[in-house]
Amino acid sequence: MTDAVTRERFERLLLPHMDAAYSLARWLMRHDALAEEAVQEAYLRAFRFFESMRGEEARPWLLGIVRNVCYTALQQGRGTAACDAFEDERHGEDAVAPGAVVSFPINPELAAIESADRELVHRSLDALADEFREALVLREIHGYSYREIATIVGAPIGTVMSRISRGRRLLQRLLADGIERKDTAA
Amino acid sequence: MNCRDAAKIMDAYADGELELANAVALEEHLNVCQRCRGIERNLGALRGAVQAHTGLERADRKSVV
């Protein structure tokens, strides 16, 4: 394949997913400029390895690269400090089996969720451990299927299901706690 | 189906990822269980809150390669 043909194919298949790439990077890095950097790096890497993308869906393939770039950057100390609000739970319950029961508290939590504002939703998502935040972002914001998410994060579908379920439970609790704190401070 | 079984598949149901037989069984349970209906409603509200408040703005970019 000539360089021109490769480039044309790359642009046709991968550039339409740049917004999705940025959105995922932003949620993982929690920083605008670092997310931009990660997307740049991911596209460069994708271009370098583009020939290896054969018969795969372009979007999950690209987002898998974005994810790897982000986690590499975070491991190297770039990116914002992670909030450890849920570290105890993370370590205490991380061995949860795929499909494990995750029960939701029932209403009146509904009122708390419905009254959450933008700031609280962002703060609560940021407070989640990485694997829960990325699963929820990919599902709720990007609308990917479980199978697509499994491809992107390189995990079995059962693990994806479990992370989405637990992520929702944790997020719901964070929103309810945030509303409570607001009410108390008022 | 009892509430424990319903809780195991509630997320997959809300995400449209549940196979038909289980979806029908869960819907039958939801018809008679107020508690599980509340859980289902919370899931929908949570998604609504996340989607309503997570639009990200970014500058247009040019080709990166």
PDB file of C-alpha atoms in Angstrom:
ATOM      1  CA  MET A   1       0.000   0.000   0.000  1.00  0.00           C
ATOM      2  CA  THR A   2       1.421   3.412  -0.937  1.00  0.00           C
ATOM      3  CA  ASP A   3       1.865   6.102   1.680  1.00  0.00           C
ATOM      4  CA  ALA A   4      -0.892   8.166   0.119  1.00  0.00           C
ATOM      5  CA  VAL A   5      -3.336   5.279   0.160  1.00  0.00           C
ATOM      6  CA  THR A   6      -2.438   4.388   3.730  1.00  0.00           C
ATOM      7  CA  ARG A   7      -2.885   7.963   4.837  1.00  0.00           C
ATOM      8  CA  GLU A   8      -6.216   8.274   3.061  1.00  0.00           C
ATOM      9  CA  ARG A   9      -7.447   5.067   4.664  1.00  0.00           C
ATOM     10  CA  PHE A  10      -6.192   6.155   8.070  1.00  0.00           C
ATOM     11  CA  GLU A  11      -7.964   9.488   7.842  1.00  0.00           C
ATOM     12  CA  ARG A  12     -11.164   7.919   6.590  1.00  0.00           C
ATOM     13  CA  LEU A  13     -11.309   5.234   9.269  1.00  0.00           C
ATOM     14  CA  LEU A  14      -9.840   6.925  12.318  1.00  0.00           C
ATOM     15  CA  LEU A  15     -10.263  10.687  12.151  1.00  0.00           C
ATOM     16  CA  PRO A  16     -14.062  10.513  12.568  1.00  0.00           C
ATOM     17  CA  HIS A  17     -13.453   9.085  16.045  1.00  0.00           C
ATOM     18  CA  MET A  18     -11.319  11.944  17.303  1.00  0.00           C
ATOM     19  CA  ASP A  19     -14.038  13.406  19.500  1.00  0.00           C
ATOM     20  CA  ALA A  20     -14.646  10.025  21.094  1.00  0.00           C
ATOM     21  CA  ALA A  21     -10.896   9.641  21.599  1.00  0.00           C
ATOM     22  CA  TYR A  22     -10.665  13.028  23.267  1.00  0.00           C
ATOM     23  CA  SER A  23     -13.670  12.401  25.463  1.00  0.00           C
ATOM     24  CA  LEU A  24     -12.242   9.124  26.753  1.00  0.00           C
ATOM     25  CA  ALA A  25      -8.798  10.685  27.249  1.00  0.00           C
ATOM     26  CA  ARG A  26     -10.302  13.631  29.109  1.00  0.00           C
ATOM     27  CA  TRP A  27     -12.126  11.383  31.534  1.00  0.00           C
ATOM     28  CA  LEU A  28      -9.082   9.249  32.128  1.00  0.00           C
ATOM     29  CA  MET A  29      -6.559  12.095  32.417  1.00  0.00           C
ATOM     30  CA  ARG A  30      -8.970  14.581  34.055  1.00  0.00           C
ATOM     31  CA  HIS A  31      -7.129  17.417  32.380  1.00  0.00           C
ATOM     32  CA  ASP A  32      -7.819  19.188  29.075  1.00  0.00           C
ATOM     33  CA  ALA A  33      -4.272  19.730  27.836  1.00  0.00           C
ATOM     34  CA  LEU A  34      -3.050  16.301  28.959  1.00  0.00           C
ATOM     35  CA  ALA A  35      -6.013  14.730  27.208  1.00  0.00           C
ATOM     36  CA  GLU A  36      -5.085  16.562  24.013  1.00  0.00           C
ATOM     37  CA  GLU A  37      -1.522  15.312  24.346  1.00  0.00           C
ATOM     38  CA  ALA A  38      -2.720  11.774  24.893  1.00  0.00           C
ATOM     39  CA  VAL A  39      -4.916  11.908  21.803  1.00  0.00           C
ATOM     40  CA  GLN A  40      -2.038  13.244  19.713  1.00  0.00           C
ATOM     41  CA  GLU A  41       0.195  10.473  20.972  1.00  0.00           C
ATOM     42  CA  ALA A  42      -2.509   7.854  20.414  1.00  0.00           C
ATOM     43  CA  TYR A  43      -3.061   8.943  16.811  1.00  0.00           C
ATOM     44  CA  LEU A  44       0.654   8.915  16.114  1.00  0.00           C
ATOM     45  CA  ARG A  45       0.870   5.451  17.586  1.00  0.00           C
ATOM     46  CA  ALA A  46      -2.209   4.350  15.667  1.00  0.00           C
ATOM     47  CA  PHE A  47      -0.647   5.607  12.443  1.00  0.00           C
ATOM     48  CA  ARG A  48       2.549   3.744  13.204  1.00  0.00           C
ATOM     49  CA  PHE A  49       0.697   0.484  13.789  1.00  0.00           C
ATOM     50  CA  PHE A  50      -2.094   1.100  11.331  1.00  0.00           C
ATOM     51  CA  GLU A  51      -1.055  -1.757   9.097  1.00  0.00           C
ATOM     52  CA  SER A  52      -1.746  -4.141  11.986  1.00  0.00           C
ATOM     53  CA  MET A  53      -5.398  -3.096  12.138  1.00  0.00           C
ATOM     54  CA  ARG A  54      -6.861  -5.713   9.858  1.00  0.00           C
ATOM     55  CA  GLY A  55     -10.474  -6.701  10.027  1.00  0.00           C
ATOM     56  CA  GLU A  56     -10.965  -4.977  13.353  1.00  0.00           C
ATOM     57  CA  GLU A  57     -13.452  -2.244  14.055  1.00  0.00           C
ATOM     58  CA  ALA A  58     -11.630   1.058  13.915  1.00  0.00           C
ATOM     59  CA  ARG A  59     -13.231   2.776  16.885  1.00  0.00           C
ATOM     60  CA  PRO A  60     -12.602   0.144  19.584  1.00  0.00           C
ATOM     61  CA  TRP A  61      -9.117  -0.402  18.193  1.00  0.00           C
ATOM     62  CA  LEU A  62      -8.328   3.301  18.417  1.00  0.00           C
ATOM     63  CA  LEU A  63      -9.846   3.735  21.861  1.00  0.00           C
ATOM     64  CA  GLY A  64      -7.824   0.804  23.112  1.00  0.00           C
ATOM     65  CA  ILE A  65      -4.720   2.721  22.067  1.00  0.00           C
ATOM     66  CA  VAL A  66      -5.996   5.935  23.674  1.00  0.00           C
ATOM     67  CA  ARG A  67      -6.573   4.052  26.876  1.00  0.00           C
ATOM     68  CA  ASN A  68      -3.076   2.548  26.845  1.00  0.00           C
ATOM     69  CA  VAL A  69      -1.486   5.937  26.196  1.00  0.00           C
ATOM     70  CA  CYS A  70      -3.442   7.489  29.068  1.00  0.00           C
ATOM     71  CA  TYR A  71      -2.564   4.806  31.566  1.00  0.00           C
ATOM     72  CA  THR A  72       1.086   4.882  30.542  1.00  0.00           C
ATOM     73  CA  ALA A  73       1.099   8.655  31.080  1.00  0.00           C
ATOM     74  CA  LEU A  74      -0.605   8.314  34.434  1.00  0.00           C
ATOM     75  CA  GLN A  75       1.857   5.648  35.542  1.00  0.00           C
ATOM     76  CA  GLN A  76       4.695   7.963  34.581  1.00  0.00           C
ATOM     77  CA  GLY A  77       3.292  10.611  36.847  1.00  0.00           C
ATOM     78  CA  ARG A  78       1.679  12.782  34.255  1.00  0.00           C
ATOM     79  CA  GLY A  79      -1.947  13.557  34.884  1.00  0.00           C
ATOM     80  CA  THR A  80      -3.764  14.723  37.924  1.00  0.00           C
ATOM     81  CA  ALA A  81      -3.567  13.004  41.267  1.00  0.00           C
ATOM     82  CA  ALA A  82      -6.150  10.307  41.665  1.00  0.00           C
ATOM     83  CA  CYS A  83      -8.687  10.686  44.391  1.00  0.00           C
ATOM     84  CA  ASP A  84      -8.562   7.765  46.775  1.00  0.00           C
ATOM     85  CA  ALA A  85     -12.060   8.195  48.035  1.00  0.00           C
ATOM     86  CA  PHE A  86     -12.939   4.664  47.140  1.00  0.00           C
ATOM     87  CA  GLU A  87      -9.612   2.931  47.526  1.00  0.00           C
ATOM     88  CA  ASP A  88     -10.798   0.947  50.506  1.00  0.00           C
ATOM     89  CA  GLU A  89     -13.770  -0.366  48.650  1.00  0.00           C
ATOM     90  CA  ARG A  90     -11.688  -0.950  45.582  1.00  0.00           C
ATOM     91  CA  HIS A  91      -9.248  -3.143  47.377  1.00  0.00           C
ATOM     92  CA  GLY A  92     -11.825  -4.717  49.591  1.00  0.00           C
ATOM     93  CA  GLU A  93     -14.181  -5.745  46.824  1.00  0.00           C
ATOM     94  CA  ASP A  94     -12.041  -5.901  43.755  1.00  0.00           C
ATOM     95  CA  ALA A  95     -12.208  -9.655  43.571  1.00  0.00           C
ATOM     96  CA  VAL A  96     -15.868  -9.421  42.745  1.00  0.00           C
ATOM     97  CA  ALA A  97     -16.929 -12.177  40.380  1.00  0.00           C
ATOM     98  CA  PRO A  98     -18.407 -11.359  37.005  1.00  0.00           C
ATOM     99  CA  GLY A  99     -22.121 -10.921  37.394  1.00  0.00           C
ATOM    100  CA  ALA A 100     -21.846 -10.557  41.157  1.00  0.00           C
ATOM    101  CA  VAL A 101     -24.846  -9.081  42.893  1.00  0.00           C
ATOM    102  CA  VAL A 102     -24.613  -5.355  43.267  1.00  0.00           C
ATOM    103  CA  SER A 103     -27.646  -3.986  44.977  1.00  0.00           C
ATOM    104  CA  PHE A 104     -28.723  -0.389  44.643  1.00  0.00           C
ATOM    105  CA  PRO A 105     -30.097   1.547  47.504  1.00  0.00           C
ATOM    106  CA  ILE A 106     -33.677   2.359  46.670  1.00  0.00           C
ATOM    107  CA  ASN A 107     -35.390   5.706  46.613  1.00  0.00           C
ATOM    108  CA  PRO A 108     -35.154   8.448  48.079  1.00  0.00           C
ATOM    109  CA  GLU A 109     -31.758   8.246  46.352  1.00  0.00           C
ATOM    110  CA  LEU A 110     -33.665   8.975  43.179  1.00  0.00           C
ATOM    111  CA  ALA A 111     -34.238  12.521  44.328  1.00  0.00           C
ATOM    112  CA  ALA A 112     -30.528  12.949  45.002  1.00  0.00           C
ATOM    113  CA  ILE A 113     -29.582  11.679  41.551  1.00  0.00           C
ATOM    114  CA  GLU A 114     -32.107  13.850  39.807  1.00  0.00           C
ATOM    115  CA  SER A 115     -31.013  16.975  41.626  1.00  0.00           C
ATOM    116  CA  ALA A 116     -27.281  16.482  40.996  1.00  0.00           C
ATOM    117  CA  ASP A 117     -25.687  19.353  39.101  1.00  0.00           C
ATOM    118  CA  ARG A 118     -22.806  19.346  36.627  1.00  0.00           C
ATOM    119  CA  GLU A 119     -20.148  20.090  39.210  1.00  0.00           C
ATOM    120  CA  LEU A 120     -21.251  17.259  41.463  1.00  0.00           C
ATOM    121  CA  VAL A 121     -21.519  14.747  38.613  1.00  0.00           C
ATOM    122  CA  HIS A 122     -17.993  15.599  37.435  1.00  0.00           C
ATOM    123  CA  ARG A 123     -16.564  15.516  40.939  1.00  0.00           C
ATOM    124  CA  SER A 124     -18.214  12.185  41.627  1.00  0.00           C
ATOM    125  CA  LEU A 125     -17.018  10.610  38.386  1.00  0.00           C
ATOM    126  CA  ASP A 126     -13.505  11.875  39.048  1.00  0.00           C
ATOM    127  CA  ALA A 127     -13.588  10.279  42.489  1.00  0.00           C
ATOM    128  CA  LEU A 128     -14.219   6.813  41.092  1.00  0.00           C
ATOM    129  CA  ALA A 129     -11.347   4.383  40.698  1.00  0.00           C
ATOM    130  CA  ASP A 130     -10.047   4.305  37.118  1.00  0.00           C
ATOM    131  CA  GLU A 131     -11.600   1.007  36.068  1.00  0.00           C
ATOM    132  CA  PHE A 132     -15.064   2.062  37.192  1.00  0.00           C
ATOM    133  CA  ARG A 133     -14.835   5.537  35.695  1.00  0.00           C
ATOM    134  CA  GLU A 134     -13.646   4.285  32.319  1.00  0.00           C
ATOM    135  CA  ALA A 135     -16.359   1.605  32.218  1.00  0.00           C
ATOM    136  CA  LEU A 136     -19.069   4.142  33.014  1.00  0.00           C
ATOM    137  CA  VAL A 137     -17.724   6.744  30.598  1.00  0.00           C
ATOM    138  CA  LEU A 138     -17.596   4.200  27.780  1.00  0.00           C
ATOM    139  CA  ARG A 139     -21.084   2.933  28.550  1.00  0.00           C
ATOM    140  CA  GLU A 140     -23.073   5.990  29.644  1.00  0.00           C
ATOM    141  CA  ILE A 141     -21.381   8.746  27.653  1.00  0.00           C
ATOM    142  CA  HIS A 142     -20.123   6.935  24.572  1.00  0.00           C
ATOM    143  CA  GLY A 143     -22.885   4.340  24.501  1.00  0.00           C
ATOM    144  CA  TYR A 144     -20.624   1.419  23.667  1.00  0.00           C
ATOM    145  CA  SER A 145     -21.871  -2.126  23.990  1.00  0.00           C
ATOM    146  CA  TYR A 146     -20.407  -4.462  26.585  1.00  0.00           C
ATOM    147  CA  ARG A 147     -18.563  -6.281  23.810  1.00  0.00           C
ATOM    148  CA  GLU A 148     -17.028  -3.065  22.486  1.00  0.00           C
ATOM    149  CA  ILE A 149     -15.978  -2.001  25.980  1.00  0.00           C
ATOM    150  CA  ALA A 150     -14.434  -5.416  26.569  1.00  0.00           C
ATOM    151  CA  THR A 151     -12.395  -4.934  23.391  1.00  0.00           C
ATOM    152  CA  ILE A 152     -11.288  -1.444  24.352  1.00  0.00           C
ATOM    153  CA  VAL A 153     -10.220  -2.249  27.906  1.00  0.00           C
ATOM    154  CA  GLY A 154      -8.961  -5.746  27.115  1.00  0.00           C
ATOM    155  CA  ALA A 155     -11.093  -7.472  29.717  1.00  0.00           C
ATOM    156  CA  PRO A 156     -13.743 -10.229  29.612  1.00  0.00           C
ATOM    157  CA  ILE A 157     -17.357  -9.127  29.180  1.00  0.00           C
ATOM    158  CA  GLY A 158     -18.208 -10.427  32.659  1.00  0.00           C
ATOM    159  CA  THR A 159     -15.607  -8.107  34.154  1.00  0.00           C
ATOM    160  CA  VAL A 160     -17.005  -5.195  32.157  1.00  0.00           C
ATOM    161  CA  MET A 161     -20.511  -5.944  33.436  1.00  0.00           C
ATOM    162  CA  SER A 162     -19.270  -6.105  36.978  1.00  0.00           C
ATOM    163  CA  ARG A 163     -17.363  -2.818  36.690  1.00  0.00           C
ATOM    164  CA  ILE A 164     -20.343  -1.013  35.179  1.00  0.00           C
ATOM    165  CA  SER A 165     -22.646  -2.318  37.866  1.00  0.00           C
ATOM    166  CA  ARG A 166     -20.316  -1.501  40.736  1.00  0.00           C
ATOM    167  CA  GLY A 167     -19.368   1.811  39.183  1.00  0.00           C
ATOM    168  CA  ARG A 168     -23.008   2.830  39.105  1.00  0.00           C
ATOM    169  CA  ARG A 169     -23.551   1.858  42.698  1.00  0.00           C
ATOM    170  CA  LEU A 170     -20.499   3.854  43.792  1.00  0.00           C
ATOM    171  CA  LEU A 171     -21.459   6.834  41.668  1.00  0.00           C
ATOM    172  CA  GLN A 172     -24.951   6.826  43.052  1.00  0.00           C
ATOM    173  CA  ARG A 173     -23.579   6.834  46.568  1.00  0.00           C
ATOM    174  CA  LEU A 174     -21.198   9.693  45.754  1.00  0.00           C
ATOM    175  CA  LEU A 175     -24.008  11.761  44.305  1.00  0.00           C
ATOM    176  CA  ALA A 176     -26.191  11.127  47.327  1.00  0.00           C
ATOM    177  CA  ASP A 177     -23.316  12.020  49.686  1.00  0.00           C
ATOM    178  CA  GLY A 178     -22.578  15.157  47.696  1.00  0.00           C
ATOM    179  CA  ILE A 179     -26.143  16.309  47.878  1.00  0.00           C
ATOM    180  CA  GLU A 180     -26.196  15.579  51.603  1.00  0.00           C
ATOM    181  CA  ARG A 181     -23.066  17.659  52.161  1.00  0.00           C
ATOM    182  CA  LYS A 182     -24.534  20.502  50.157  1.00  0.00           C
ATOM    183  CA  ASP A 183     -27.746  20.397  52.182  1.00  0.00           C
ATOM    184  CA  THR A 184     -25.797  20.348  55.420  1.00  0.00           C
ATOM    185  CA  ALA A 185     -23.645  23.296  54.370  1.00  0.00           C
ATOM    186  CA  ALA A 186     -26.641  25.319  53.242  1.00  0.00           C
TER     187      ALA A 186
ATOM    188  CA  MET B   1     -37.475 -14.663  39.698  1.00  0.00           C
ATOM    189  CA  ASN B   2     -36.625 -13.190  43.096  1.00  0.00           C
ATOM    190  CA  CYS B   3     -35.038  -9.813  43.911  1.00  0.00           C
ATOM    191  CA  ARG B   4     -31.561 -11.283  44.213  1.00  0.00           C
ATOM    192  CA  ASP B   5     -31.724 -12.781  40.740  1.00  0.00           C
ATOM    193  CA  ALA B   6     -33.221  -9.562  39.419  1.00  0.00           C
ATOM    194  CA  ALA B   7     -30.354  -7.506  40.845  1.00  0.00           C
ATOM    195  CA  LYS B   8     -27.823  -9.667  39.006  1.00  0.00           C
ATOM    196  CA  ILE B   9     -29.225  -8.816  35.595  1.00  0.00           C
ATOM    197  CA  MET B  10     -30.704  -5.366  36.171  1.00  0.00           C
ATOM    198  CA  ASP B  11     -27.766  -3.475  34.677  1.00  0.00           C
ATOM    199  CA  ALA B  12     -27.634  -5.660  31.588  1.00  0.00           C
ATOM    200  CA  TYR B  13     -31.372  -5.132  31.191  1.00  0.00           C
ATOM    201  CA  ALA B  14     -31.027  -1.366  31.493  1.00  0.00           C
ATOM    202  CA  ASP B  15     -28.225  -1.479  28.936  1.00  0.00           C
ATOM    203  CA  GLY B  16     -30.201  -3.545  26.440  1.00  0.00           C
ATOM    204  CA  GLU B  17     -27.693  -6.352  26.764  1.00  0.00           C
ATOM    205  CA  LEU B  18     -29.966  -9.002  28.213  1.00  0.00           C
ATOM    206  CA  GLU B  19     -31.188 -11.906  26.115  1.00  0.00           C
ATOM    207  CA  LEU B  20     -34.923 -12.073  25.524  1.00  0.00           C
ATOM    208  CA  ALA B  21     -35.860 -14.888  27.911  1.00  0.00           C
ATOM    209  CA  ASN B  22     -34.187 -13.217  30.879  1.00  0.00           C
ATOM    210  CA  ALA B  23     -35.583  -9.834  29.897  1.00  0.00           C
ATOM    211  CA  VAL B  24     -39.123 -11.222  29.885  1.00  0.00           C
ATOM    212  CA  ALA B  25     -38.591 -12.914  33.249  1.00  0.00           C
ATOM    213  CA  LEU B  26     -37.217  -9.711  34.737  1.00  0.00           C
ATOM    214  CA  GLU B  27     -40.101  -7.656  33.377  1.00  0.00           C
ATOM    215  CA  GLU B  28     -42.549 -10.067  34.996  1.00  0.00           C
ATOM    216  CA  HIS B  29     -40.732  -9.565  38.284  1.00  0.00           C
ATOM    217  CA  LEU B  30     -40.704  -5.786  37.872  1.00  0.00           C
ATOM    218  CA  ASN B  31     -44.449  -5.848  37.373  1.00  0.00           C
ATOM    219  CA  VAL B  32     -44.937  -7.215  40.865  1.00  0.00           C
ATOM    220  CA  CYS B  33     -41.966  -5.787  42.806  1.00  0.00           C
ATOM    221  CA  GLN B  34     -41.975  -2.146  43.776  1.00  0.00           C
ATOM    222  CA  ARG B  35     -38.485  -2.275  45.252  1.00  0.00           C
ATOM    223  CA  CYS B  36     -36.894  -3.546  42.049  1.00  0.00           C
ATOM    224  CA  ARG B  37     -38.856  -1.028  40.022  1.00  0.00           C
ATOM    225  CA  GLY B  38     -37.265   1.641  42.199  1.00  0.00           C
ATOM    226  CA  ILE B  39     -33.820   0.233  41.466  1.00  0.00           C
ATOM    227  CA  GLU B  40     -34.533   0.214  37.760  1.00  0.00           C
ATOM    228  CA  ARG B  41     -35.717   3.800  37.927  1.00  0.00           C
ATOM    229  CA  ASN B  42     -32.557   4.825  39.773  1.00  0.00           C
ATOM    230  CA  LEU B  43     -30.485   3.323  36.969  1.00  0.00           C
ATOM    231  CA  GLY B  44     -32.316   5.381  34.405  1.00  0.00           C
ATOM    232  CA  ALA B  45     -31.981   8.534  36.474  1.00  0.00           C
ATOM    233  CA  LEU B  46     -28.276   7.932  36.978  1.00  0.00           C
ATOM    234  CA  ARG B  47     -27.722   7.605  33.249  1.00  0.00           C
ATOM    235  CA  GLY B  48     -29.784  10.728  32.678  1.00  0.00           C
ATOM    236  CA  ALA B  49     -27.733  12.712  35.174  1.00  0.00           C
ATOM    237  CA  VAL B  50     -24.421  11.557  33.712  1.00  0.00           C
ATOM    238  CA  GLN B  51     -25.457  12.248  30.136  1.00  0.00           C
ATOM    239  CA  ALA B  52     -26.971  15.608  30.983  1.00  0.00           C
ATOM    240  CA  HIS B  53     -23.874  16.900  32.735  1.00  0.00           C
ATOM    241  CA  THR B  54     -20.915  15.437  30.895  1.00  0.00           C
ATOM    242  CA  GLY B  55     -20.785  17.263  27.584  1.00  0.00           C
ATOM    243  CA  LEU B  56     -17.178  18.173  26.962  1.00  0.00           C
ATOM    244  CA  GLU B  57     -16.157  21.152  24.919  1.00  0.00           C
ATOM    245  CA  ARG B  58     -12.976  21.154  22.959  1.00  0.00           C
ATOM    246  CA  ALA B  59     -11.378  23.176  20.253  1.00  0.00           C
ATOM    247  CA  ASP B  60     -11.520  21.897  16.702  1.00  0.00           C
ATOM    248  CA  ARG B  61      -8.305  20.228  15.732  1.00  0.00           C
ATOM    249  CA  LYS B  62      -6.486  19.775  12.511  1.00  0.00           C
ATOM    250  CA  SER B  63      -4.978  16.601  11.169  1.00  0.00           C
ATOM    251  CA  VAL B  64      -2.566  15.106  13.682  1.00  0.00           C
ATOM    252  CA  VAL B  65      -0.388  13.089  11.327  1.00  0.00           C
TER     253      VAL B  65
END
